[in-house]
Amino acid sequence: MTPGRPPARDMVWIPAGSFLMGSDHHYPEEAPAHRVAVAGFWIDRAPVTNAQFRKFVKATGHVTVAEQPADPAAYPGALPELLAPASIVFVPPPGPIGTGDPYRWWQYLPGACWRHPEGPGSSIKARDHHPVVHVAHADAAAYAAWAGKQLPAEAEWEWAARGGQAEGEFAWGDELHPGGRPMANTFQGDFPHHNSLLDGWERTSPVGAFPPNGYGLLDMIGNVWEWTDDWYGSHAATADQPGGCCREASIDPASQHGSLPRKVVKGGSFLCAPSYCRRYRPAARMAQGIDTSTCHMGFRCLVRS
């Protein structure tokens, strides 16, 4: 039963329930599947858009992490050019290169930010209703606080993404393209060099371009990855610790994030492909350094009852 009126426009009530979180059948970080109980909450119907984020920036003067020079003390030994305001952008290679080295299609571009998603010279003109990207965790948290909301916990996000389905590999069932119809903005073709654009979009798509899930939520799968507020840890280590473990335990010096604490991100993006990244599923998860922003990373907010 919905507890009265939504706390803000375009929020959807997600009822309390319990479910098997994670999966034992895909990537190792999703295992083990374990039962989790979730209280009811309100969640944004769609990811935060460029228009919404612009309103926040205009009201607060917020400057995103990608628009600020990095602190040399936090990155000892870094080349000066790597400390300039910048963010990470997908740049498809001209031809087949295999999928073994992500650094061959990711570039750290000075000037890339939410206003310039593909770097200098690009803009968000005509993209008001696309999800905002190039937001680090602190940027998403600042927006949520300004809006009187919070970022979701991983379990809350996954429960909402499932749309009321207890079973099913995807948010809509067990078939990626039922009847040949794309149900989310993902990558089709030969990753990373050739996107066939079967779904009609090369990068982000406007919210509402694909069908909602069973709760009426848009883009819970594909389009952009979404920040949660949980520190990253293995399900085996944190299954009995709602909210993840802790900042220190989220650090993995062997990862590409080095000594940076990491949060859980969910949902996959327009760059997830069957041949490379099958993370366009509710159970899928990834670790993201808290200072890292990319051209396929966004967020949505919630309000707990």
Short mmCIF file of C-alpha atoms in Angstrom, two decimals:
data_model
loop_
_atom_site.label_atom_id
_atom_site.label_comp_id
_atom_site.label_asym_id
_atom_site.label_seq_id
_atom_site.Cartn_x
_atom_site.Cartn_y
_atom_site.Cartn_z
CA MET A 1 0.00 0.00 0.00
CA THR A 2 1.39 3.42 -0.98
CA PRO A 3 1.95 5.58 2.14
CA GLY A 4 0.35 8.81 0.93
CA ARG A 5 1.69 11.27 -1.60
CA PRO A 6 5.22 11.09 -3.03
CA PRO A 7 7.77 13.28 -1.22
CA ALA A 8 8.77 14.83 -4.57
CA ARG A 9 7.72 14.75 -8.20
CA ASP A 10 8.34 11.65 -10.29
CA MET A 11 9.03 9.32 -7.39
CA VAL A 12 7.65 5.77 -7.24
CA TRP A 13 6.77 3.77 -4.12
CA ILE A 14 8.61 0.45 -3.81
CA PRO A 15 6.92 -1.88 -1.31
CA ALA A 16 8.79 -3.78 1.37
CA GLY A 17 9.79 -7.33 0.62
CA SER A 18 12.52 -9.94 0.64
CA PHE A 19 14.41 -11.46 -2.27
CA LEU A 20 17.48 -13.42 -3.28
CA MET A 21 20.09 -10.72 -3.86
CA GLY A 22 22.98 -11.45 -6.20
CA SER A 23 23.48 -14.48 -8.44
CA ASP A 24 25.42 -17.72 -8.39
CA HIS A 25 25.40 -18.04 -12.19
CA HIS A 26 27.31 -15.08 -13.61
CA TYR A 27 30.26 -12.99 -12.38
CA PRO A 28 31.99 -14.07 -9.16
CA GLU A 29 31.38 -10.75 -7.39
CA GLU A 30 27.62 -11.39 -7.57
CA ALA A 31 27.86 -14.58 -5.48
CA PRO A 32 26.64 -15.95 -3.23
CA ALA A 33 22.97 -15.25 -3.79
CA HIS A 34 21.55 -14.49 -0.34
CA ARG A 35 18.17 -13.51 1.04
CA VAL A 36 17.72 -9.86 1.97
CA ALA A 37 14.75 -8.04 3.48
CA VAL A 38 14.10 -4.46 2.37
CA ALA A 39 11.77 -1.87 3.90
CA GLY A 40 9.54 0.18 1.60
CA PHE A 41 10.90 3.41 0.07
CA TRP A 42 10.31 6.04 -2.59
CA ILE A 43 12.74 6.15 -5.54
CA ASP A 44 13.19 8.44 -8.51
CA ARG A 45 11.34 7.15 -11.53
CA ALA A 46 14.39 7.85 -13.71
CA PRO A 47 18.08 8.72 -13.39
CA VAL A 48 18.83 12.36 -12.63
CA THR A 49 18.91 14.22 -15.96
CA ASN A 50 21.09 17.00 -17.30
CA ALA A 51 18.23 19.46 -16.83
CA GLN A 52 17.77 18.47 -13.19
CA PHE A 53 21.50 18.60 -12.47
CA ARG A 54 21.78 22.00 -14.15
CA LYS A 55 19.09 23.31 -11.81
CA PHE A 56 21.07 22.01 -8.83
CA VAL A 57 24.31 23.61 -10.05
CA LYS A 58 22.56 26.92 -10.68
CA ALA A 59 21.05 26.90 -7.18
CA THR A 60 24.18 25.85 -5.29
CA GLY A 61 27.21 26.73 -7.42
CA HIS A 62 28.37 23.13 -7.12
CA VAL A 63 31.54 22.31 -9.05
CA THR A 64 31.89 18.63 -9.86
CA VAL A 65 34.98 16.58 -9.13
CA ALA A 66 35.70 16.36 -12.87
CA GLU A 67 35.75 20.16 -13.11
CA GLN A 68 38.37 20.56 -10.36
CA PRO A 69 42.13 19.97 -10.54
CA ALA A 70 43.22 16.93 -8.58
CA ASP A 71 45.09 17.37 -5.30
CA PRO A 72 48.77 16.48 -5.90
CA ALA A 73 49.03 15.20 -2.31
CA ALA A 74 46.40 12.57 -3.06
CA TYR A 75 48.27 11.36 -6.16
CA PRO A 76 51.99 11.42 -5.35
CA GLY A 77 54.17 11.15 -8.43
CA ALA A 78 51.37 11.91 -10.88
CA LEU A 79 52.34 13.86 -14.00
CA PRO A 80 51.07 17.47 -13.88
CA GLU A 81 48.89 16.97 -16.96
CA LEU A 82 47.09 14.15 -15.16
CA LEU A 83 46.09 16.54 -12.36
CA ALA A 84 44.17 18.89 -14.65
CA PRO A 85 40.34 18.85 -14.51
CA ALA A 86 39.38 15.78 -16.52
CA SER A 87 37.16 12.73 -16.70
CA ILE A 88 37.08 9.33 -18.40
CA VAL A 89 35.54 9.02 -21.87
CA PHE A 90 34.86 6.02 -24.09
CA VAL A 91 36.61 6.48 -27.46
CA PRO A 92 35.90 3.55 -29.79
CA PRO A 93 38.95 2.24 -31.65
CA PRO A 94 38.90 2.29 -35.46
CA GLY A 95 38.91 -1.47 -35.80
CA PRO A 96 38.96 -4.82 -33.94
CA ILE A 97 41.43 -4.90 -31.05
CA GLY A 98 40.02 -7.60 -28.78
CA THR A 99 38.65 -6.97 -25.32
CA GLY A 100 41.67 -7.70 -23.16
CA ASP A 101 42.88 -4.14 -22.51
CA PRO A 102 40.23 -1.55 -21.51
CA TYR A 103 42.82 1.22 -21.63
CA ARG A 104 42.66 0.98 -25.42
CA TRP A 105 39.15 2.46 -25.48
CA TRP A 106 39.06 4.56 -22.32
CA GLN A 107 40.75 7.97 -22.34
CA TYR A 108 41.27 10.41 -19.48
CA LEU A 109 40.31 13.63 -21.28
CA PRO A 110 41.02 17.10 -19.86
CA GLY A 111 37.87 19.19 -20.12
CA ALA A 112 35.46 16.25 -20.12
CA CYS A 113 32.69 16.84 -17.58
CA TRP A 114 28.91 16.77 -17.30
CA ARG A 115 28.63 19.82 -19.56
CA HIS A 116 31.01 18.30 -22.14
CA PRO A 117 30.35 14.54 -22.07
CA GLU A 118 32.69 13.61 -24.93
CA GLY A 119 35.32 16.20 -24.02
CA PRO A 120 36.01 19.76 -25.24
CA GLY A 121 33.81 20.70 -28.17
CA SER A 122 30.94 18.45 -27.11
CA SER A 123 27.89 19.70 -25.25
CA ILE A 124 24.60 18.63 -23.71
CA LYS A 125 22.56 20.76 -26.09
CA ALA A 126 19.38 18.81 -26.95
CA ARG A 127 20.25 16.33 -24.17
CA ASP A 128 18.25 17.86 -21.32
CA HIS A 129 16.38 14.60 -20.76
CA HIS A 130 19.43 12.35 -20.95
CA PRO A 131 20.97 11.13 -17.67
CA VAL A 132 23.69 13.40 -16.32
CA VAL A 133 27.13 11.73 -16.53
CA HIS A 134 30.67 12.45 -15.33
CA VAL A 135 29.50 12.62 -11.72
CA ALA A 136 31.67 11.23 -8.94
CA HIS A 137 30.11 9.84 -5.78
CA ALA A 138 30.50 13.15 -3.94
CA ASP A 139 28.61 14.95 -6.71
CA ALA A 140 25.73 12.49 -6.55
CA ALA A 141 25.62 12.72 -2.75
CA ALA A 142 25.62 16.54 -2.90
CA TYR A 143 22.70 16.54 -5.31
CA ALA A 144 20.77 14.08 -3.14
CA ALA A 145 21.28 16.21 -0.03
CA TRP A 146 20.17 19.36 -1.88
CA ALA A 147 17.03 17.55 -3.07
CA GLY A 148 16.23 16.24 0.42
CA LYS A 149 16.89 12.67 -0.65
CA GLN A 150 19.52 9.95 -0.28
CA LEU A 151 21.47 7.62 -2.52
CA PRO A 152 20.14 4.06 -2.46
CA ALA A 153 21.72 1.12 -0.71
CA GLU A 154 22.72 -1.70 -3.05
CA ALA A 155 19.92 -3.98 -1.81
CA GLU A 156 17.32 -1.23 -2.26
CA TRP A 157 18.53 -0.54 -5.79
CA GLU A 158 18.50 -4.21 -6.79
CA TRP A 159 15.05 -4.83 -5.28
CA ALA A 160 13.66 -1.85 -7.21
CA ALA A 161 15.39 -2.93 -10.43
CA ARG A 162 13.76 -6.35 -10.32
CA GLY A 163 10.38 -4.67 -10.71
CA GLY A 164 8.52 -7.17 -8.58
CA GLN A 165 9.99 -10.22 -10.32
CA ALA A 166 11.32 -12.87 -7.98
CA GLU A 167 12.96 -14.71 -10.84
CA GLY A 168 14.33 -13.77 -14.24
CA GLU A 169 17.82 -13.07 -15.50
CA PHE A 170 16.88 -9.59 -16.71
CA ALA A 171 14.54 -7.00 -15.24
CA TRP A 172 11.91 -8.04 -17.82
CA GLY A 173 12.41 -11.81 -18.03
CA ASP A 174 14.95 -14.32 -19.29
CA GLU A 175 15.50 -13.06 -22.85
CA LEU A 176 17.77 -10.10 -23.62
CA HIS A 177 15.81 -8.98 -26.69
CA PRO A 178 12.35 -10.57 -26.43
CA GLY A 179 10.88 -10.82 -29.91
CA GLY A 180 13.96 -9.00 -31.20
CA ARG A 181 13.05 -5.85 -29.27
CA PRO A 182 15.77 -4.06 -27.26
CA MET A 183 14.50 -3.43 -23.73
CA ALA A 184 17.37 -1.23 -22.58
CA ASN A 185 20.18 0.93 -23.94
CA THR A 186 23.13 -1.45 -24.27
CA PHE A 187 25.86 -2.12 -26.83
CA GLN A 188 25.04 -4.19 -29.92
CA GLY A 189 27.58 -5.25 -32.50
CA ASP A 190 31.29 -5.96 -32.09
CA PHE A 191 32.59 -4.36 -28.90
CA PRO A 192 34.43 -2.02 -28.66
CA HIS A 193 34.88 -0.84 -32.24
CA HIS A 194 31.49 -1.30 -33.91
CA ASN A 195 28.08 -0.49 -32.43
CA SER A 196 25.31 -1.63 -34.77
CA LEU A 197 22.85 0.75 -33.05
CA LEU A 198 20.09 -1.84 -33.02
CA ASP A 199 18.55 0.05 -30.10
CA GLY A 200 18.94 3.40 -31.86
CA TRP A 201 21.50 4.98 -29.52
CA GLU A 202 25.27 5.16 -29.62
CA ARG A 203 25.73 6.73 -26.19
CA THR A 204 23.13 7.83 -23.61
CA SER A 205 19.45 7.87 -24.49
CA PRO A 206 16.72 10.13 -23.11
CA VAL A 207 14.90 8.68 -20.11
CA GLY A 208 11.75 6.94 -21.27
CA ALA A 209 13.21 5.70 -24.56
CA PHE A 210 12.76 2.12 -23.33
CA PRO A 211 9.91 0.37 -21.47
CA PRO A 212 9.62 0.77 -17.68
CA ASN A 213 10.03 -2.19 -15.38
CA GLY A 214 7.23 -3.72 -13.32
CA TYR A 215 7.35 -0.86 -10.80
CA GLY A 216 7.23 1.78 -13.53
CA LEU A 217 10.91 2.69 -13.20
CA LEU A 218 12.92 3.81 -16.22
CA ASP A 219 16.49 2.87 -17.16
CA MET A 220 17.24 0.71 -14.14
CA ILE A 221 19.11 -1.44 -16.66
CA GLY A 222 21.49 0.01 -19.26
CA ASN A 223 21.94 3.64 -20.30
CA VAL A 224 24.17 4.63 -17.34
CA TRP A 225 25.64 2.88 -14.34
CA GLU A 226 24.19 4.25 -11.10
CA TRP A 227 25.94 5.03 -7.83
CA THR A 228 24.77 3.42 -4.61
CA ASP A 229 25.88 4.50 -1.16
CA ASP A 230 27.29 1.10 -0.15
CA TRP A 231 31.00 0.52 0.26
CA TYR A 232 32.12 -2.26 -2.06
CA GLY A 233 32.89 -5.68 -0.66
CA SER A 234 32.28 -9.27 -1.65
CA HIS A 235 28.80 -10.61 -1.02
CA ALA A 236 30.43 -13.39 0.97
CA ALA A 237 31.95 -10.83 3.34
CA THR A 238 29.05 -8.39 3.54
CA ALA A 239 25.90 -10.51 3.14
CA ASP A 240 25.04 -9.98 6.81
CA GLN A 241 26.12 -6.31 6.85
CA PRO A 242 23.50 -4.03 5.24
CA GLY A 243 25.23 -1.01 3.74
CA GLY A 244 28.33 -3.00 2.90
CA CYS A 245 31.30 -3.15 5.20
CA CYS A 246 33.39 -0.06 5.57
CA ARG A 247 35.51 2.46 3.73
CA GLU A 248 38.83 0.80 4.51
CA ALA A 249 37.70 -2.69 3.51
CA SER A 250 36.51 -1.37 0.14
CA ILE A 251 40.08 -0.54 -0.90
CA ASP A 252 41.90 -2.99 -3.17
CA PRO A 253 45.43 -1.82 -4.04
CA ALA A 254 45.54 -4.41 -6.86
CA SER A 255 42.54 -2.85 -8.60
CA GLN A 256 42.65 0.00 -11.11
CA HIS A 257 41.44 2.29 -8.30
CA GLY A 258 44.57 1.68 -6.21
CA SER A 259 44.31 3.11 -2.70
CA LEU A 260 40.96 4.80 -3.32
CA PRO A 261 37.87 3.64 -1.42
CA ARG A 262 35.20 2.18 -3.69
CA LYS A 263 31.40 2.22 -3.78
CA VAL A 264 29.03 -0.23 -5.48
CA VAL A 265 27.52 0.83 -8.81
CA LYS A 266 24.63 -0.99 -10.44
CA GLY A 267 22.69 -1.45 -13.64
CA GLY A 268 25.19 -1.54 -16.48
CA SER A 269 25.32 1.05 -19.24
CA PHE A 270 25.19 1.72 -22.96
CA LEU A 271 28.60 0.03 -23.14
CA CYS A 272 27.52 -3.35 -21.77
CA ALA A 273 27.62 -5.99 -24.51
CA PRO A 274 26.99 -9.75 -24.62
CA SER A 275 30.56 -10.25 -25.84
CA TYR A 276 32.17 -8.16 -23.12
CA CYS A 277 30.12 -7.03 -20.11
CA ARG A 278 26.89 -8.86 -19.31
CA ARG A 279 26.13 -6.52 -16.46
CA TYR A 280 22.75 -5.34 -17.76
CA ARG A 281 21.04 -7.40 -15.04
CA PRO A 282 19.67 -6.46 -11.59
CA ALA A 283 22.13 -8.77 -9.81
CA ALA A 284 25.19 -7.33 -11.55
CA ARG A 285 27.50 -5.00 -9.63
CA MET A 286 30.81 -3.25 -10.00
CA ALA A 287 33.30 -1.43 -7.77
CA GLN A 288 33.95 2.23 -8.56
CA GLY A 289 36.52 4.53 -6.95
CA ILE A 290 34.73 7.39 -5.21
CA ASP A 291 36.70 10.07 -7.09
CA THR A 292 36.10 8.48 -10.49
CA SER A 293 33.68 9.93 -13.03
CA THR A 294 32.99 8.57 -16.50
CA CYS A 295 30.83 9.17 -19.56
CA HIS A 296 28.56 6.26 -18.56
CA MET A 297 28.09 6.91 -14.83
CA GLY A 298 24.99 8.55 -13.35
CA PHE A 299 22.63 8.12 -10.39
CA ARG A 300 19.14 8.36 -8.98
CA CYS A 301 17.90 9.12 -5.47
CA LEU A 302 15.43 7.76 -2.96
CA VAL A 303 13.55 8.73 0.19
CA ARG A 304 13.09 6.15 2.91
CA SER A 305 9.71 5.87 4.61
#
